[in-house]
mmCIF file of C-alpha atoms and ligand atoms in Angstrom:
data_model
loop_
_atom_site.group_PDB
_atom_site.id
_atom_site.type_symbol
_atom_site.label_atom_id
_atom_site.label_comp_id
_atom_site.label_asym_id
_atom_site.label_seq_id
_atom_site.Cartn_x
_atom_site.Cartn_y
_atom_site.Cartn_z
ATOM 1 C CA MET A 1 0.000 0.000 0.000
ATOM 2 C CA ASN A 2 1.298 3.451 -0.851
ATOM 3 C CA PRO A 3 -0.682 5.868 1.294
ATOM 4 C CA SER A 4 -1.429 9.335 -0.056
ATOM 5 C CA PRO A 5 0.278 12.036 2.017
ATOM 6 C CA GLN A 6 -3.156 13.414 2.921
ATOM 7 C CA THR A 7 -4.549 10.197 4.383
ATOM 8 C CA VAL A 8 -3.251 8.816 7.651
ATOM 9 C CA VAL A 9 -3.595 5.053 7.982
ATOM 10 C CA VAL A 10 -4.280 4.633 11.685
ATOM 11 C CA ASP A 11 -1.816 2.451 13.550
ATOM 12 C CA GLY A 12 -4.395 0.826 15.819
ATOM 13 C CA LEU A 13 -1.813 -1.540 17.244
ATOM 14 C CA GLY A 14 0.488 1.332 18.193
ATOM 15 C CA LEU A 15 -2.388 3.207 19.850
ATOM 16 C CA ALA A 16 -3.473 0.037 21.616
ATOM 17 C CA GLN A 17 0.043 -0.496 22.929
ATOM 18 C CA GLU A 18 0.163 3.059 24.319
ATOM 19 C CA ILE A 19 -3.098 2.509 26.205
ATOM 20 C CA ARG A 20 -2.008 -0.967 27.380
ATOM 21 C CA LYS A 21 1.154 0.580 28.793
ATOM 22 C CA GLU A 22 -0.986 2.990 30.806
ATOM 23 C CA LEU A 23 -3.199 0.114 31.973
ATOM 24 C CA GLY A 24 -0.087 -1.893 32.908
ATOM 25 C CA GLU A 25 1.059 0.998 35.102
ATOM 26 C CA THR A 26 -2.339 1.077 36.804
ATOM 27 C CA VAL A 27 -2.191 -2.675 37.474
ATOM 28 C CA ALA A 28 1.396 -2.397 38.765
ATOM 29 C CA ALA A 29 0.301 0.340 41.210
ATOM 30 C CA HIS A 30 -2.425 -1.945 42.599
ATOM 31 C CA LEU A 31 0.035 -4.819 42.974
ATOM 32 C CA ALA A 32 2.557 -2.508 44.674
ATOM 33 C CA ALA A 33 -0.199 -1.534 47.134
ATOM 34 C CA GLY A 34 -0.527 -5.222 48.066
ATOM 35 C CA ARG A 35 -3.728 -5.889 46.157
ATOM 36 C CA ARG A 36 -4.423 -8.825 43.841
ATOM 37 C CA ALA A 37 -4.312 -8.397 40.058
ATOM 38 C CA PRO A 38 -7.525 -7.774 38.086
ATOM 39 C CA CYS A 39 -8.807 -10.975 36.462
ATOM 40 C CA LEU A 40 -10.696 -11.601 33.218
ATOM 41 C CA ALA A 41 -12.582 -14.880 32.739
ATOM 42 C CA VAL A 42 -13.240 -16.072 29.207
ATOM 43 C CA VAL A 43 -15.747 -18.788 28.370
ATOM 44 C CA LEU A 44 -15.224 -20.674 25.108
ATOM 45 C CA VAL A 45 -17.858 -23.066 23.790
ATOM 46 C CA GLY A 46 -16.896 -25.410 20.951
ATOM 47 C CA ASP A 47 -13.779 -25.534 18.852
ATOM 48 C CA ASP A 48 -14.154 -22.687 16.353
ATOM 49 C CA PRO A 49 -10.527 -21.915 15.380
ATOM 50 C CA ALA A 50 -11.170 -18.149 15.026
ATOM 51 C CA SER A 51 -12.666 -18.015 18.552
ATOM 52 C CA ALA A 52 -9.746 -20.028 19.950
ATOM 53 C CA SER A 53 -7.324 -17.606 18.322
ATOM 54 C CA TYR A 54 -9.178 -14.530 19.702
ATOM 55 C CA ILE A 55 -9.064 -16.065 23.182
ATOM 56 C CA LYS A 56 -5.354 -16.732 22.887
ATOM 57 C CA GLY A 57 -4.838 -13.051 21.972
ATOM 58 C CA LYS A 58 -6.895 -11.925 24.971
ATOM 59 C CA ARG A 59 -4.960 -14.199 27.354
ATOM 60 C CA ARG A 60 -1.646 -12.865 26.037
ATOM 61 C CA ALA A 61 -2.845 -9.255 26.309
ATOM 62 C CA CYS A 62 -3.898 -9.811 29.961
ATOM 63 C CA LYS A 63 -0.547 -11.339 30.844
ATOM 64 C CA ARG A 64 1.421 -8.505 29.226
ATOM 65 C CA ILE A 65 -0.178 -5.885 31.470
ATOM 66 C CA GLY A 66 0.094 -8.009 34.636
ATOM 67 C CA MET A 67 -3.559 -9.074 34.720
ATOM 68 C CA GLU A 68 -4.770 -12.572 35.516
ATOM 69 C CA SER A 69 -6.982 -14.501 33.131
ATOM 70 C CA VAL A 70 -8.896 -17.747 33.516
ATOM 71 C CA GLU A 71 -10.587 -19.844 30.875
ATOM 72 C CA ARG A 72 -13.551 -22.152 30.971
ATOM 73 C CA THR A 73 -13.802 -24.363 27.895
ATOM 74 C CA LEU A 74 -16.946 -26.320 27.089
ATOM 75 C CA PRO A 75 -17.583 -28.731 24.201
ATOM 76 C CA GLY A 76 -19.709 -27.624 21.243
ATOM 77 C CA THR A 77 -22.397 -30.021 22.522
ATOM 78 C CA ALA A 78 -22.801 -28.024 25.763
ATOM 79 C CA SER A 79 -26.390 -27.016 26.558
ATOM 80 C CA GLN A 80 -27.524 -23.537 27.526
ATOM 81 C CA ASP A 81 -27.852 -24.747 31.135
ATOM 82 C CA ASP A 82 -24.238 -25.992 31.078
ATOM 83 C CA ILE A 83 -23.073 -22.546 29.952
ATOM 84 C CA LEU A 84 -25.273 -20.728 32.468
ATOM 85 C CA ALA A 85 -23.830 -22.923 35.257
ATOM 86 C CA VAL A 86 -20.295 -21.829 34.305
ATOM 87 C CA VAL A 87 -21.364 -18.174 34.164
ATOM 88 C CA ASP A 88 -22.988 -18.549 37.592
ATOM 89 C CA GLU A 89 -19.788 -19.992 39.044
ATOM 90 C CA LEU A 90 -17.774 -17.061 37.631
ATOM 91 C CA ASN A 91 -20.362 -14.539 38.871
ATOM 92 C CA ARG A 92 -19.877 -15.882 42.411
ATOM 93 C CA ASN A 93 -16.089 -15.990 42.193
ATOM 94 C CA ASP A 94 -14.739 -12.904 44.000
ATOM 95 C CA GLY A 95 -11.401 -13.335 42.265
ATOM 96 C CA VAL A 96 -12.992 -12.733 38.832
ATOM 97 C CA ASP A 97 -13.695 -9.128 37.792
ATOM 98 C CA GLY A 98 -14.794 -9.496 34.177
ATOM 99 C CA ILE A 99 -16.574 -12.263 32.261
ATOM 100 C CA LEU A 100 -16.577 -12.602 28.502
ATOM 101 C CA VAL A 101 -18.482 -15.376 26.752
ATOM 102 C CA GLN A 102 -16.905 -15.739 23.325
ATOM 103 C CA LEU A 103 -19.359 -15.504 20.428
ATOM 104 C CA PRO A 104 -20.645 -17.178 18.329
ATOM 105 C CA LEU A 105 -22.411 -19.708 20.565
ATOM 106 C CA PRO A 106 -23.932 -22.967 19.313
ATOM 107 C CA GLU A 107 -27.251 -22.437 17.508
ATOM 108 C CA ALA A 108 -29.340 -23.995 20.273
ATOM 109 C CA VAL A 109 -28.034 -21.506 22.833
ATOM 110 C CA SER A 110 -29.625 -18.076 23.190
ATOM 111 C CA PRO A 111 -26.917 -15.399 23.260
ATOM 112 C CA HIS A 112 -29.467 -13.114 24.978
ATOM 113 C CA ALA A 113 -29.991 -15.573 27.835
ATOM 114 C CA VAL A 114 -26.227 -15.886 28.280
ATOM 115 C CA ALA A 115 -25.674 -12.093 28.155
ATOM 116 C CA GLU A 116 -28.410 -11.607 30.759
ATOM 117 C CA ALA A 117 -26.853 -14.220 33.051
ATOM 118 C CA VAL A 118 -23.571 -12.328 33.442
ATOM 119 C CA LEU A 119 -23.569 -10.008 36.455
ATOM 120 C CA PRO A 120 -23.806 -6.444 35.041
ATOM 121 C CA ALA A 121 -20.803 -5.406 37.162
ATOM 122 C CA LYS A 122 -18.707 -8.152 35.512
ATOM 123 C CA ASP A 123 -20.169 -7.635 32.009
ATOM 124 C CA VAL A 124 -16.989 -6.209 30.467
ATOM 125 C CA ASP A 125 -18.361 -6.834 26.948
ATOM 126 C CA GLY A 126 -21.210 -4.394 27.681
ATOM 127 C CA LEU A 127 -23.847 -6.799 26.367
ATOM 128 C CA HIS A 128 -26.099 -7.099 29.440
ATOM 129 C CA PRO A 129 -29.429 -5.263 28.917
ATOM 130 C CA LEU A 130 -28.729 -3.175 32.045
ATOM 131 C CA ASN A 131 -25.467 -1.864 30.580
ATOM 132 C CA ALA A 132 -27.138 -1.354 27.192
ATOM 133 C CA GLY A 133 -29.920 0.577 28.970
ATOM 134 C CA HIS A 134 -27.440 2.734 30.874
ATOM 135 C CA LEU A 135 -25.689 3.498 27.590
ATOM 136 C CA LEU A 136 -29.020 4.558 26.079
ATOM 137 C CA HIS A 137 -29.594 6.884 29.041
ATOM 138 C CA GLY A 138 -26.047 8.259 28.914
ATOM 139 C CA GLN A 139 -25.259 6.808 32.353
ATOM 140 C CA PRO A 140 -21.877 5.323 33.354
ATOM 141 C CA CYS A 141 -21.666 1.670 32.308
ATOM 142 C CA HIS A 142 -19.483 -0.935 30.653
ATOM 143 C CA VAL A 143 -19.491 0.151 26.994
ATOM 144 C CA PRO A 144 -19.079 -2.559 24.306
ATOM 145 C CA CYS A 145 -15.394 -2.779 23.441
ATOM 146 C CA THR A 146 -15.340 -2.139 19.682
ATOM 147 C CA PRO A 147 -17.451 1.045 19.892
ATOM 148 C CA ALA A 148 -15.366 2.238 22.855
ATOM 149 C CA GLY A 149 -12.202 1.630 20.797
ATOM 150 C CA ILE A 150 -13.620 3.563 17.838
ATOM 151 C CA LEU A 151 -14.399 6.600 20.019
ATOM 152 C CA GLU A 152 -10.899 6.412 21.490
ATOM 153 C CA ILE A 153 -9.351 6.434 17.989
ATOM 154 C CA LEU A 154 -11.426 9.492 17.043
ATOM 155 C CA ARG A 155 -10.464 11.204 20.321
ATOM 156 C CA ARG A 156 -6.754 10.504 19.927
ATOM 157 C CA PHE A 157 -6.820 11.856 16.353
ATOM 158 C CA GLU A 158 -8.730 14.930 17.551
ATOM 159 C CA ILE A 159 -11.560 14.392 15.063
ATOM 160 C CA PRO A 160 -14.225 17.001 15.865
ATOM 161 C CA LEU A 161 -17.489 15.265 16.784
ATOM 162 C CA GLU A 162 -19.679 18.146 17.874
ATOM 163 C CA GLY A 163 -22.095 18.951 15.067
ATOM 164 C CA ALA A 164 -20.331 16.523 12.720
ATOM 165 C CA ASN A 165 -22.289 14.316 10.332
ATOM 166 C CA ALA A 166 -21.599 10.704 11.303
ATOM 167 C CA VAL A 167 -22.796 7.803 9.200
ATOM 168 C CA VAL A 168 -22.731 4.327 10.720
ATOM 169 C CA ILE A 169 -23.285 1.382 8.378
ATOM 170 C CA GLY A 170 -24.551 -1.662 10.293
ATOM 171 C CA ARG A 171 -27.025 -1.814 13.187
ATOM 172 C CA SER A 172 -25.767 -4.683 15.342
ATOM 173 C CA ALA A 173 -26.172 -4.551 19.119
ATOM 174 C CA ILE A 174 -22.429 -5.033 19.535
ATOM 175 C CA VAL A 175 -21.116 -2.344 17.140
ATOM 176 C CA GLY A 176 -23.560 -0.322 15.022
ATOM 177 C CA LYS A 177 -26.126 0.663 17.673
ATOM 178 C CA PRO A 178 -23.730 1.428 20.542
ATOM 179 C CA VAL A 179 -21.277 3.371 18.374
ATOM 180 C CA SER A 180 -24.213 5.431 17.059
ATOM 181 C CA LEU A 181 -25.257 6.246 20.644
ATOM 182 C CA LEU A 182 -21.703 7.164 21.659
ATOM 183 C CA LEU A 183 -21.308 9.469 18.655
ATOM 184 C CA GLN A 184 -24.661 11.083 19.398
ATOM 185 C CA GLN A 185 -23.640 11.605 23.046
ATOM 186 C CA GLN A 186 -20.679 13.565 21.689
ATOM 187 C CA ASN A 187 -23.160 15.757 19.774
ATOM 188 C CA ALA A 188 -22.595 14.271 16.327
ATOM 189 C CA THR A 189 -25.618 14.033 14.037
ATOM 190 C CA VAL A 190 -25.834 10.319 13.365
ATOM 191 C CA THR A 191 -27.384 8.471 10.438
ATOM 192 C CA MET A 192 -27.669 4.711 10.947
ATOM 193 C CA CYS A 193 -27.592 2.746 7.711
ATOM 194 C CA HIS A 194 -28.274 -0.922 7.063
ATOM 195 C CA SER A 195 -29.062 -3.486 4.390
ATOM 196 C CA ARG A 196 -32.334 -1.747 3.380
ATOM 197 C CA THR A 197 -30.932 1.785 3.263
ATOM 198 C CA ARG A 198 -31.593 3.644 0.022
ATOM 199 C CA ASP A 199 -28.742 5.521 -1.619
ATOM 200 C CA LEU A 200 -26.078 4.341 0.829
ATOM 201 C CA ALA A 201 -23.316 5.902 -1.271
ATOM 202 C CA GLY A 202 -25.083 9.290 -1.276
ATOM 203 C CA LEU A 203 -25.478 9.257 2.523
ATOM 204 C CA CYS A 204 -21.844 8.248 2.989
ATOM 205 C CA ARG A 205 -20.725 11.176 0.834
ATOM 206 C CA GLU A 206 -22.214 13.527 3.453
ATOM 207 C CA ALA A 207 -20.294 11.915 6.325
ATOM 208 C CA ASP A 208 -17.545 13.672 8.260
ATOM 209 C CA ILE A 209 -17.177 10.405 10.170
ATOM 210 C CA LEU A 210 -17.944 7.126 8.454
ATOM 211 C CA VAL A 211 -18.057 3.875 10.428
ATOM 212 C CA ALA A 212 -18.469 0.656 8.425
ATOM 213 C CA ALA A 213 -19.496 -2.376 10.529
ATOM 214 C CA VAL A 214 -21.057 -4.583 7.903
ATOM 215 C CA GLY A 215 -19.045 -7.610 6.868
ATOM 216 C CA VAL A 216 -19.287 -6.897 3.114
ATOM 217 C CA PRO A 217 -15.774 -6.835 1.636
ATOM 218 C CA ARG A 218 -14.713 -3.409 0.292
ATOM 219 C CA LEU A 219 -18.281 -2.093 0.318
ATOM 220 C CA VAL A 220 -17.135 1.506 0.882
ATOM 221 C CA LYS A 221 -15.464 2.909 -2.235
ATOM 222 C CA GLY A 222 -13.145 5.868 -2.515
ATOM 223 C CA ASP A 223 -15.769 8.052 -4.182
ATOM 224 C CA TRP A 224 -18.212 7.403 -1.285
ATOM 225 C CA VAL A 225 -15.905 9.319 1.027
ATOM 226 C CA LYS A 226 -16.184 13.055 1.614
ATOM 227 C CA PRO A 227 -12.787 14.764 1.374
ATOM 228 C CA GLY A 228 -11.280 14.995 4.841
ATOM 229 C CA ALA A 229 -13.599 12.410 6.453
ATOM 230 C CA ALA A 230 -12.533 10.026 9.213
ATOM 231 C CA VAL A 231 -13.181 6.468 8.016
ATOM 232 C CA ILE A 232 -13.366 3.598 10.487
ATOM 233 C CA ASP A 233 -13.345 0.100 9.002
ATOM 234 C CA VAL A 234 -14.704 -2.436 11.477
ATOM 235 C CA GLY A 235 -15.541 -5.261 9.081
ATOM 236 C CA VAL A 236 -13.440 -8.379 8.830
ATOM 237 C CA THR A 237 -14.387 -11.017 6.280
ATOM 238 C CA SER A 238 -12.381 -13.990 5.103
ATOM 239 C CA VAL A 239 -12.178 -14.059 1.304
ATOM 240 C CA ALA A 240 -10.249 -16.986 -0.188
ATOM 241 C CA GLY A 241 -8.297 -17.336 3.051
ATOM 242 C CA GLU A 242 -7.477 -13.633 3.237
ATOM 243 C CA LEU A 243 -9.031 -11.153 5.668
ATOM 244 C CA VAL A 244 -10.728 -8.209 3.964
ATOM 245 C CA GLY A 245 -12.363 -5.100 5.459
ATOM 246 C CA ASP A 246 -15.560 -3.221 4.598
ATOM 247 C CA VAL A 247 -13.579 -0.320 3.131
ATOM 248 C CA ASP A 248 -11.550 -0.157 -0.054
ATOM 249 C CA THR A 249 -8.552 1.169 1.903
ATOM 250 C CA GLU A 250 -6.521 1.961 -1.185
ATOM 251 C CA GLY A 251 -9.486 3.624 -2.873
ATOM 252 C CA VAL A 252 -10.016 6.063 0.014
ATOM 253 C CA GLN A 253 -6.405 7.264 -0.067
ATOM 254 C CA GLY A 254 -6.409 10.939 -0.878
ATOM 255 C CA HIS A 255 -10.099 11.279 0.097
ATOM 256 C CA ALA A 256 -10.109 10.438 3.810
ATOM 257 C CA LYS A 257 -8.252 12.340 6.525
ATOM 258 C CA ILE A 258 -7.744 9.113 8.447
ATOM 259 C CA VAL A 259 -8.668 5.503 7.742
ATOM 260 C CA THR A 260 -8.315 2.467 9.982
ATOM 261 C CA PRO A 261 -6.896 -0.551 8.175
ATOM 262 C CA HIS A 262 -8.800 -3.831 8.534
ATOM 263 C CA ARG A 263 -5.722 -5.382 10.154
ATOM 264 C CA ARG A 264 -4.079 -3.642 13.095
ATOM 265 C CA GLY A 265 -6.839 -1.058 13.076
ATOM 266 C CA VAL A 266 -9.928 -1.427 15.236
ATOM 267 C CA GLY A 267 -9.145 -5.013 16.335
ATOM 268 C CA PRO A 268 -6.269 -4.294 18.768
ATOM 269 C CA MET A 269 -8.242 -1.382 20.213
ATOM 270 C CA THR A 270 -11.180 -3.735 20.886
ATOM 271 C CA ILE A 271 -9.019 -6.030 23.035
ATOM 272 C CA THR A 272 -7.520 -3.006 24.785
ATOM 273 C CA MET A 273 -10.954 -1.672 25.730
ATOM 274 C CA LEU A 274 -11.771 -5.130 27.110
ATOM 275 C CA LEU A 275 -8.715 -4.897 29.354
ATOM 276 C CA GLY A 276 -9.736 -1.352 30.334
ATOM 277 C CA ASN A 277 -13.301 -2.420 31.197
ATOM 278 C CA THR A 278 -11.903 -5.251 33.340
ATOM 279 C CA VAL A 279 -9.584 -2.887 35.233
ATOM 280 C CA THR A 280 -12.576 -0.560 35.777
ATOM 281 C CA ALA A 281 -14.715 -3.467 37.055
ATOM 282 C CA TYR A 282 -11.875 -4.421 39.412
ATOM 283 C CA GLU A 283 -11.504 -0.866 40.717
ATOM 284 C CA ASP A 284 -15.290 -0.573 41.162
ATOM 285 C CA SER A 285 -15.186 -3.734 43.295
ATOM 286 C CA LEU A 286 -12.533 -2.138 45.544
ATOM 287 C CA ALA A 287 -14.629 0.965 46.139
HETATM 288 P P1 NAD B 1 -23.670 -8.070 11.961
HETATM 289 O O1 NAD B 1 -22.859 -9.056 11.195
HETATM 290 O O2 NAD B 1 -24.504 -8.530 13.095
HETATM 291 O O3 NAD B 1 -24.647 -7.274 10.997
HETATM 292 C C1 NAD B 1 -24.226 -6.642 9.809
HETATM 293 C C2 NAD B 1 -24.974 -5.336 9.621
HETATM 294 O O4 NAD B 1 -24.652 -4.835 8.333
HETATM 295 C C3 NAD B 1 -26.503 -5.478 9.692
HETATM 296 O O5 NAD B 1 -26.983 -4.444 10.521
HETATM 297 C C4 NAD B 1 -26.960 -5.271 8.252
HETATM 298 O O6 NAD B 1 -28.203 -4.570 8.165
HETATM 299 C C5 NAD B 1 -25.844 -4.456 7.661
HETATM 300 N N1 NAD B 1 -25.659 -4.751 6.244
HETATM 301 C C6 NAD B 1 -25.488 -5.962 5.667
HETATM 302 N N2 NAD B 1 -25.314 -5.830 4.331
HETATM 303 C C7 NAD B 1 -25.357 -4.496 4.070
HETATM 304 C C8 NAD B 1 -25.226 -3.738 2.889
HETATM 305 N N3 NAD B 1 -25.008 -4.307 1.706
HETATM 306 N N4 NAD B 1 -25.341 -2.401 2.998
HETATM 307 C C9 NAD B 1 -25.543 -1.800 4.176
HETATM 308 N N5 NAD B 1 -25.655 -2.479 5.345
HETATM 309 C C10 NAD B 1 -25.577 -3.817 5.280
HETATM 310 O O7 NAD B 1 -22.704 -6.879 12.444
HETATM 311 P P2 NAD B 1 -21.462 -6.903 13.434
HETATM 312 O O8 NAD B 1 -21.538 -8.044 14.394
HETATM 313 O O9 NAD B 1 -21.381 -5.510 13.921
HETATM 314 O O10 NAD B 1 -20.226 -7.208 12.455
HETATM 315 C C11 NAD B 1 -19.961 -6.415 11.339
HETATM 316 C C12 NAD B 1 -18.548 -6.679 10.853
HETATM 317 O O11 NAD B 1 -17.629 -6.192 11.829
HETATM 318 C C13 NAD B 1 -18.215 -8.154 10.663
HETATM 319 O O12 NAD B 1 -17.345 -8.261 9.564
HETATM 320 C C14 NAD B 1 -17.483 -8.512 11.945
HETATM 321 O O13 NAD B 1 -16.559 -9.576 11.755
HETATM 322 C C15 NAD B 1 -16.731 -7.223 12.217
HETATM 323 N N6 NAD B 1 -16.381 -6.981 13.614
HETATM 324 C C16 NAD B 1 -15.083 -6.626 13.866
HETATM 325 C C17 NAD B 1 -14.694 -6.336 15.170
HETATM 326 C C18 NAD B 1 -13.287 -5.911 15.437
HETATM 327 O O14 NAD B 1 -12.888 -5.802 16.605
HETATM 328 N N7 NAD B 1 -12.496 -5.622 14.415
HETATM 329 C C19 NAD B 1 -15.619 -6.422 16.221
HETATM 330 C C20 NAD B 1 -16.947 -6.758 15.914
HETATM 331 C C21 NAD B 1 -17.319 -7.021 14.602
#
């Protein structure tokens, strides 16, 4: 890739490492004060290789900042009750601050039932309806990690949000909806787009901030991007064994002010926000 001088390709990994360093210092201060380390519990159901790889990354990230992590692995044949029993055990465990149940779950298991079973105080993925409700009301809560990471990227690049036109493509509960709420809380004017949106390209051309969380490879073309816009590519799709984003990263060169690449962009920031939410849950439990 040969980036245009006008477009900054965001080094999400570098940003993530800066924030992880700060989190590591926070953890070290707690340890120096004689307290235990914060602990993240991850529940993995089945043997999906992508999920196993995500969990490995999370475990490594915890270790690097001095946090503890524990894993509970269940077979793909596990029932909803089996999973809820594990969540219940982790809810009761005072040594566990955050619980993440890796998605996707087997088809017979309701992800809503599992999200509702996690104690809201330990819901570091921000998926419990109580946290989602607090987010809607603008109250303090655990914010879903990918949206939190996106806002942090925009903040660190000093992208003005007040009064800005933000277009979010995708309306999932884990990315599209929460990132729309967060942008609106920062006084952006948000348009939420989805698979039935008319004239998607035309709406995108009005966007000062464009977030693509779709899962359609290279959906967003260079000429959909307003000059000077901030473009956040959340999508990750495997195409012939290669991971591809929702944005034609090369095509937006020279149009966008910043663009996140589909690798080392939003992904490392997502894990970092998970670590941050776990440290917050830990500190809340001390208070
Ligand atoms: P999802 O897969 O649940 O839903 C996709 C959304 O895109 C839906 O709201 C749908 O209406 C919309 N959509 C589908 N086709 C469209 C089209 N042609 N035009 C406009 N909108 C369309 O959403 P999700 O779980 O938020 O995932 C979206 C993508 O983001 C996936 O590729 C996923 O892998 C990726 N993702 C990445 C991270 C990360 O940390 N990098 C985190 C979460 C999700």
